[in-house]
Tab-separated table of C-alpha atoms and ligand atoms in Angstrom:
chain	number	residue	atom	x	y	z
A	1	MET	CA	11.517	-4.673	14.118
A	2	THR	CA	10.700	-8.258	13.107
A	3	GLY	CA	10.705	-9.614	9.566
A	4	THR	CA	7.072	-8.529	9.211
A	5	SER	CA	6.346	-5.764	6.722
A	6	LEU	CA	4.717	-2.632	8.017
A	7	VAL	CA	1.764	-0.641	6.657
A	8	LEU	CA	1.589	3.015	7.768
A	9	LEU	CA	-2.027	4.177	7.871
A	10	GLY	CA	-3.313	7.681	8.468
A	11	PRO	CA	-4.873	10.663	6.728
A	12	PRO	CA	-2.982	12.854	4.262
A	13	GLY	CA	-0.385	14.759	6.283
A	14	ALA	CA	-0.363	12.310	9.216
A	15	GLY	CA	3.406	12.005	8.839
A	16	LYS	CA	3.519	8.610	7.095
A	17	GLY	CA	6.348	9.652	4.764
A	18	THR	CA	8.263	11.420	7.545
A	19	GLN	CA	8.095	8.376	9.827
A	20	ALA	CA	8.718	5.847	7.038
A	21	ALA	CA	11.994	7.591	6.144
A	22	ARG	CA	13.120	7.309	9.785
A	23	LEU	CA	12.045	3.689	10.047
A	24	GLU	CA	13.944	2.912	6.865
A	25	ALA	CA	17.101	4.419	8.371
A	26	ALA	CA	16.555	2.532	11.654
A	27	SER	CA	15.608	-0.864	10.206
A	28	GLY	CA	17.232	-1.074	6.762
A	29	PHE	CA	13.850	-2.088	5.295
A	30	PRO	CA	13.051	-0.042	2.179
A	31	HIS	CA	10.444	2.727	2.336
A	32	VAL	CA	7.929	2.000	-0.413
A	33	ALA	CA	5.616	4.965	-1.067
A	34	THR	CA	3.106	4.581	-3.894
A	35	GLY	CA	2.544	8.362	-3.986
A	36	ASP	CA	6.288	8.970	-4.481
A	37	MET	CA	6.449	6.269	-7.161
A	38	LEU	CA	3.545	7.865	-9.016
A	39	ARG	CA	5.055	11.365	-8.744
A	40	MET	CA	8.352	10.055	-10.137
A	41	ALA	CA	6.490	8.385	-13.013
A	42	ARG	CA	4.781	11.711	-13.703
A	43	SER	CA	8.085	13.622	-13.689
A	44	ALA	CA	9.578	11.048	-16.057
A	45	GLY	CA	6.519	11.361	-18.345
A	46	THR	CA	5.876	7.590	-18.444
A	47	PRO	CA	2.460	6.227	-19.626
A	48	LEU	CA	1.774	5.229	-15.988
A	49	GLY	CA	2.519	8.771	-14.811
A	50	ASP	CA	0.308	10.249	-17.533
A	51	ARG	CA	-2.555	7.940	-16.540
A	52	ALA	CA	-2.225	8.804	-12.836
A	53	LYS	CA	-1.944	12.594	-13.250
A	54	ALA	CA	-5.633	13.583	-13.427
A	55	TYR	CA	-6.606	11.356	-10.475
A	56	MET	CA	-3.792	12.717	-8.311
A	57	ASP	CA	-4.445	16.373	-9.139
A	58	ARG	CA	-8.118	15.906	-8.165
A	59	GLY	CA	-7.141	14.066	-4.966
A	60	ASP	CA	-8.854	10.852	-6.088
A	61	LEU	CA	-7.396	7.365	-5.838
A	62	VAL	CA	-5.591	6.025	-8.889
A	63	PRO	CA	-7.332	2.819	-10.149
A	64	ASP	CA	-6.451	-0.354	-8.241
A	65	ASP	CA	-5.089	-2.241	-11.278
A	66	VAL	CA	-2.416	0.445	-11.823
A	67	ILE	CA	-1.371	0.486	-8.172
A	68	ILE	CA	-1.412	-3.264	-7.620
A	69	GLY	CA	0.785	-3.846	-10.696
A	70	LEU	CA	3.206	-1.218	-9.401
A	71	ILE	CA	3.398	-2.682	-5.885
A	72	GLU	CA	3.693	-6.287	-7.080
A	73	GLU	CA	6.719	-5.334	-9.156
A	74	ARG	CA	8.303	-3.413	-6.251
A	75	LEU	CA	7.744	-6.205	-3.706
A	76	SER	CA	9.522	-8.626	-6.038
A	77	GLU	CA	12.747	-6.617	-6.020
A	78	ASP	CA	15.688	-8.057	-4.058
A	79	ASP	CA	15.862	-5.332	-1.398
A	80	ALA	CA	12.157	-5.817	-0.546
A	81	MET	CA	12.483	-9.524	0.268
A	82	LYS	CA	13.444	-9.017	3.919
A	83	GLY	CA	10.455	-6.691	4.554
A	84	VAL	CA	9.154	-3.258	3.531
A	85	ILE	CA	7.688	-0.112	5.070
A	86	LEU	CA	4.561	0.647	3.074
A	87	ASP	CA	3.440	4.286	2.937
A	88	GLY	CA	0.226	5.075	1.026
A	89	PHE	CA	-0.573	1.442	0.205
A	90	PRO	CA	-3.015	-0.198	0.752
A	91	ARG	CA	-5.596	2.545	0.345
A	92	ASN	CA	-8.852	0.546	0.378
A	93	PRO	CA	-10.032	-2.933	1.437
A	94	ALA	CA	-9.519	-4.383	-2.071
A	95	GLN	CA	-5.843	-3.301	-2.014
A	96	ALA	CA	-5.405	-4.645	1.540
A	97	LYS	CA	-6.803	-8.057	0.549
A	98	GLU	CA	-4.581	-8.088	-2.536
A	99	LEU	CA	-1.536	-7.252	-0.395
A	100	ASP	CA	-2.271	-10.174	1.944
A	101	ARG	CA	-2.730	-12.462	-1.067
A	102	LEU	CA	0.579	-11.297	-2.591
A	103	MET	CA	2.435	-11.826	0.688
A	104	GLU	CA	0.963	-15.304	1.058
A	105	THR	CA	1.884	-16.191	-2.531
A	106	MET	CA	5.427	-14.972	-1.906
A	107	GLY	CA	5.615	-16.994	1.346
A	108	ARG	CA	6.067	-13.869	3.448
A	109	GLU	CA	4.585	-12.798	6.783
A	110	LEU	CA	1.354	-10.810	6.652
A	111	PRO	CA	1.921	-7.101	7.345
A	112	LEU	CA	1.258	-5.278	10.600
A	113	ALA	CA	-0.509	-1.891	10.294
A	114	VAL	CA	0.172	1.220	12.390
A	115	HIS	CA	-2.451	3.974	12.436
A	116	ILE	CA	-0.876	7.411	12.909
A	117	LYS	CA	-3.723	9.419	14.444
A	118	VAL	CA	-3.940	13.139	13.539
A	119	SER	CA	-6.916	15.550	13.608
A	120	ARG	CA	-8.373	17.247	10.531
A	121	GLU	CA	-7.266	20.724	11.757
A	122	GLU	CA	-3.670	19.544	12.154
A	123	VAL	CA	-3.686	17.991	8.676
A	124	LEU	CA	-4.894	21.216	7.075
A	125	ALA	CA	-2.195	23.246	8.874
A	126	ARG	CA	0.540	20.787	7.897
A	127	LEU	CA	-0.301	20.318	4.245
A	128	THR	CA	-0.885	23.950	3.382
A	129	GLY	CA	2.679	24.705	4.607
A	130	ARG	CA	4.400	21.612	3.210
A	131	LEU	CA	7.301	21.730	0.761
A	132	VAL	CA	8.725	18.581	-0.840
A	133	CYS	CA	11.986	17.895	-2.608
A	134	GLU	CA	11.245	17.126	-6.244
A	135	ARG	CA	14.324	14.868	-6.384
A	136	CYS	CA	14.265	12.741	-3.169
A	137	GLN	CA	10.702	13.563	-1.918
A	138	GLU	CA	11.895	14.649	1.577
A	139	ALA	CA	9.106	16.674	3.275
A	140	TYR	CA	9.610	20.103	4.922
A	141	HIS	CA	7.250	22.674	6.397
A	142	VAL	CA	7.564	26.438	6.062
A	143	MET	CA	6.955	26.966	9.798
A	144	THR	CA	7.717	23.758	11.673
A	145	ARG	CA	10.519	22.240	9.576
A	146	PRO	CA	12.069	24.851	7.281
A	147	PRO	CA	15.097	23.852	5.156
A	148	LYS	CA	18.486	25.383	6.035
A	149	THR	CA	18.523	27.230	2.696
A	150	ILE	CA	15.223	28.543	1.307
A	151	GLY	CA	13.986	26.374	-1.573
A	152	VAL	CA	16.800	23.794	-1.329
A	153	CYS	CA	16.652	20.249	0.115
A	154	ASP	CA	19.019	19.739	3.079
A	155	LYS	CA	19.516	16.092	2.132
A	156	CYS	CA	20.211	16.118	-1.616
A	157	GLY	CA	20.272	19.760	-2.763
A	158	GLY	CA	17.135	19.235	-4.901
A	159	ARG	CA	14.552	21.976	-5.508
A	160	LEU	CA	11.687	22.287	-2.973
A	161	VAL	CA	8.214	22.619	-4.433
A	162	THR	CA	4.574	22.670	-3.291
A	163	ARG	CA	2.741	19.497	-4.307
A	164	SER	CA	0.011	20.025	-6.913
A	165	ASP	CA	-2.521	18.337	-4.591
A	166	ASP	CA	-1.733	20.453	-1.489
A	167	SER	CA	-4.144	23.323	-2.236
A	168	PRO	CA	-6.728	23.722	0.570
A	169	GLU	CA	-9.664	22.549	-1.582
A	170	THR	CA	-7.814	19.455	-2.870
A	171	VAL	CA	-6.645	18.625	0.667
A	172	ARG	CA	-10.295	18.737	1.818
A	173	HIS	CA	-11.244	16.350	-0.993
A	174	ARG	CA	-8.329	14.023	-0.147
A	175	LEU	CA	-9.548	13.940	3.455
A	176	GLN	CA	-13.039	12.974	2.282
A	177	VAL	CA	-11.572	10.213	0.083
A	178	TYR	CA	-9.514	9.048	3.066
A	179	GLU	CA	-12.590	8.831	5.325
A	180	GLU	CA	-14.634	6.948	2.728
A	181	MET	CA	-12.054	4.613	1.208
A	182	THR	CA	-9.043	4.247	3.527
A	183	ALA	CA	-10.296	4.695	7.110
A	184	PRO	CA	-12.206	1.341	6.887
A	185	LEU	CA	-8.757	-0.302	6.886
A	186	ILE	CA	-8.434	0.592	10.568
A	187	VAL	CA	-11.341	-1.776	11.236
A	188	TYR	CA	-9.987	-4.299	8.698
A	189	TYR	CA	-6.588	-4.625	10.389
A	190	GLY	CA	-8.101	-4.240	13.876
A	191	ASP	CA	-10.438	-7.207	13.316
A	192	LEU	CA	-7.459	-9.277	12.171
A	193	GLY	CA	-5.495	-8.316	15.328
A	194	ARG	CA	-2.824	-6.671	13.175
A	195	LEU	CA	-3.267	-3.009	14.163
A	196	ARG	CA	-1.296	-0.643	16.428
A	197	GLU	CA	-2.029	3.052	17.027
A	198	VAL	CA	0.232	6.023	17.768
A	199	ASP	CA	-0.469	9.699	18.516
A	200	GLY	CA	0.746	11.530	15.378
A	201	GLU	CA	0.305	15.018	16.872
A	202	ARG	CA	3.383	14.814	19.055
A	203	PRO	CA	6.794	16.053	17.853
A	204	VAL	CA	8.368	13.951	15.078
A	205	ASP	CA	10.984	12.324	17.366
A	206	ASP	CA	8.334	11.346	19.944
A	207	VAL	CA	6.105	9.806	17.264
A	208	ALA	CA	9.117	7.879	15.935
A	209	ARG	CA	9.867	6.537	19.407
A	210	GLU	CA	6.229	5.565	20.037
A	211	LEU	CA	6.101	3.869	16.645
A	212	LEU	CA	9.194	1.777	17.332
A	213	GLU	CA	7.738	0.741	20.699
A	214	ALA	CA	4.399	-0.147	19.066
A	215	ILE	CA	6.007	-2.537	16.578
A	216	SER	CA	8.722	-4.023	18.750
B	301	AP5	P1	0.381	10.108	-1.140
B	301	AP5	O1	1.633	10.683	-1.640
B	301	AP5	O2	0.413	8.742	-0.522
B	301	AP5	O3	-0.265	11.179	-0.172
B	301	AP5	P2	-1.113	11.091	1.202
B	301	AP5	O4	-1.477	9.747	1.713
B	301	AP5	O5	-2.228	12.012	0.958
B	301	AP5	O6	-0.104	11.483	2.272
B	301	AP5	P3	0.865	12.695	2.262
B	301	AP5	O7	2.107	12.332	1.492
B	301	AP5	O8	0.164	13.944	1.882
B	301	AP5	O9	1.176	12.822	3.823
B	301	AP5	P4	2.089	11.996	4.818
B	301	AP5	O10	1.197	11.260	5.784
B	301	AP5	O11	3.142	11.186	4.107
B	301	AP5	O12	2.757	13.184	5.607
B	301	AP5	P5	4.244	13.813	5.547
B	301	AP5	O13	5.207	12.905	6.236
B	301	AP5	O14	4.573	14.251	4.156
B	301	AP5	O15	-0.696	10.036	-2.315
B	301	AP5	C1	-0.894	11.092	-3.225
B	301	AP5	C2	-1.874	10.644	-4.307
B	301	AP5	O16	-1.336	9.518	-5.048
B	301	AP5	C3	-3.234	10.153	-3.796
B	301	AP5	O17	-4.134	11.216	-3.568
B	301	AP5	C4	-3.656	9.246	-4.967
B	301	AP5	O18	-4.137	10.011	-6.054
B	301	AP5	C5	-2.353	8.589	-5.387
B	301	AP5	N1	-2.089	7.335	-4.670
B	301	AP5	C6	-1.018	7.053	-3.868
B	301	AP5	N2	-1.092	5.806	-3.396
B	301	AP5	C7	-2.237	5.273	-3.890
B	301	AP5	C8	-2.873	4.000	-3.742
B	301	AP5	N3	-2.356	3.026	-2.948
B	301	AP5	N4	-4.053	3.801	-4.392
B	301	AP5	C9	-4.602	4.758	-5.200
B	301	AP5	N5	-4.043	5.976	-5.361
B	301	AP5	C10	-2.878	6.241	-4.724
B	301	AP5	O19	4.042	15.096	6.489
B	301	AP5	C11	3.192	16.149	6.083
B	301	AP5	C12	3.749	17.486	6.628
B	301	AP5	O20	3.673	17.468	8.046
B	301	AP5	C13	5.240	17.726	6.285
B	301	AP5	O21	5.413	19.104	6.062
B	301	AP5	C14	5.990	17.265	7.548
B	301	AP5	O22	7.221	17.973	7.725
B	301	AP5	C15	4.965	17.630	8.646
B	301	AP5	N6	5.009	16.702	9.791
B	301	AP5	C16	5.134	15.342	9.772
B	301	AP5	N7	5.088	14.837	11.019
B	301	AP5	C17	4.926	15.902	11.861
B	301	AP5	C18	4.785	16.021	13.294
B	301	AP5	N8	4.820	14.942	14.109
B	301	AP5	N9	4.627	17.260	13.800
B	301	AP5	C19	4.586	18.361	12.998
B	301	AP5	N10	4.719	18.319	11.634
B	301	AP5	C20	4.869	17.093	11.079
């Protein structure tokens, strides 16, 4: 991986968080997930978390000003200076333009985007069986990636829960929001020559390998 920051694009359930955690371990670049940051703010009961709650439970995007403030602060932290793996940000063209502006202001390379391609049917199957650790956010699946002990995270021992936005009807709404607001970023980064694509329906290790090849 070069010093360029990476944006993982793809629908809900594409495996962005799963792959970002692996890339973080392989590259040493921090995994920055706006969804995880918002869920932690909610658990901590901060004003930011309270503001984001209703949007997230509906499957709508949290307003740009909230997210951009959050990401600007995170990108300014010491460990993010060498590069970051962005998961869930940017989510629309306005956020993508703001990210480029921030990177330019900070004198950093503009990010490369990787689109993890997954069908709607696969997304529905994955998200309705997903469990996440409420402490470290590691993702599991009741059928395809069960934890060693039921209800307990293999990595940190935290409790595994179903996300409040993983009900079938909210997942369908999130997919619609993705198509309308986020999918245009594939064209945005493609037109700028800063897009790679990988097949997200292959086993996790194969996707990870393809991803590393795509960005090397
Ligand atoms: P966020 O947390 O970003 O959710 P998302 O984009 O909908 O993505 P997910 O976390 O659901 O999926 P993922 O692609 O990370 O998949 P995962 O690796 O977990 O956002 C949540 C909400 O926060 C938004 O709706 C919005 O309200 C708000 N928000 C966040 N960022 C925002 C922003 N920038 N602007 C505005 N609002 C924002 O994998 C899913 C499942 O599949 C797991 O069970 C996993 O084990 C399994 N799996 C993964 N890969 C594979 C594979 N290759 N084969 C089989 N199973 C697999």
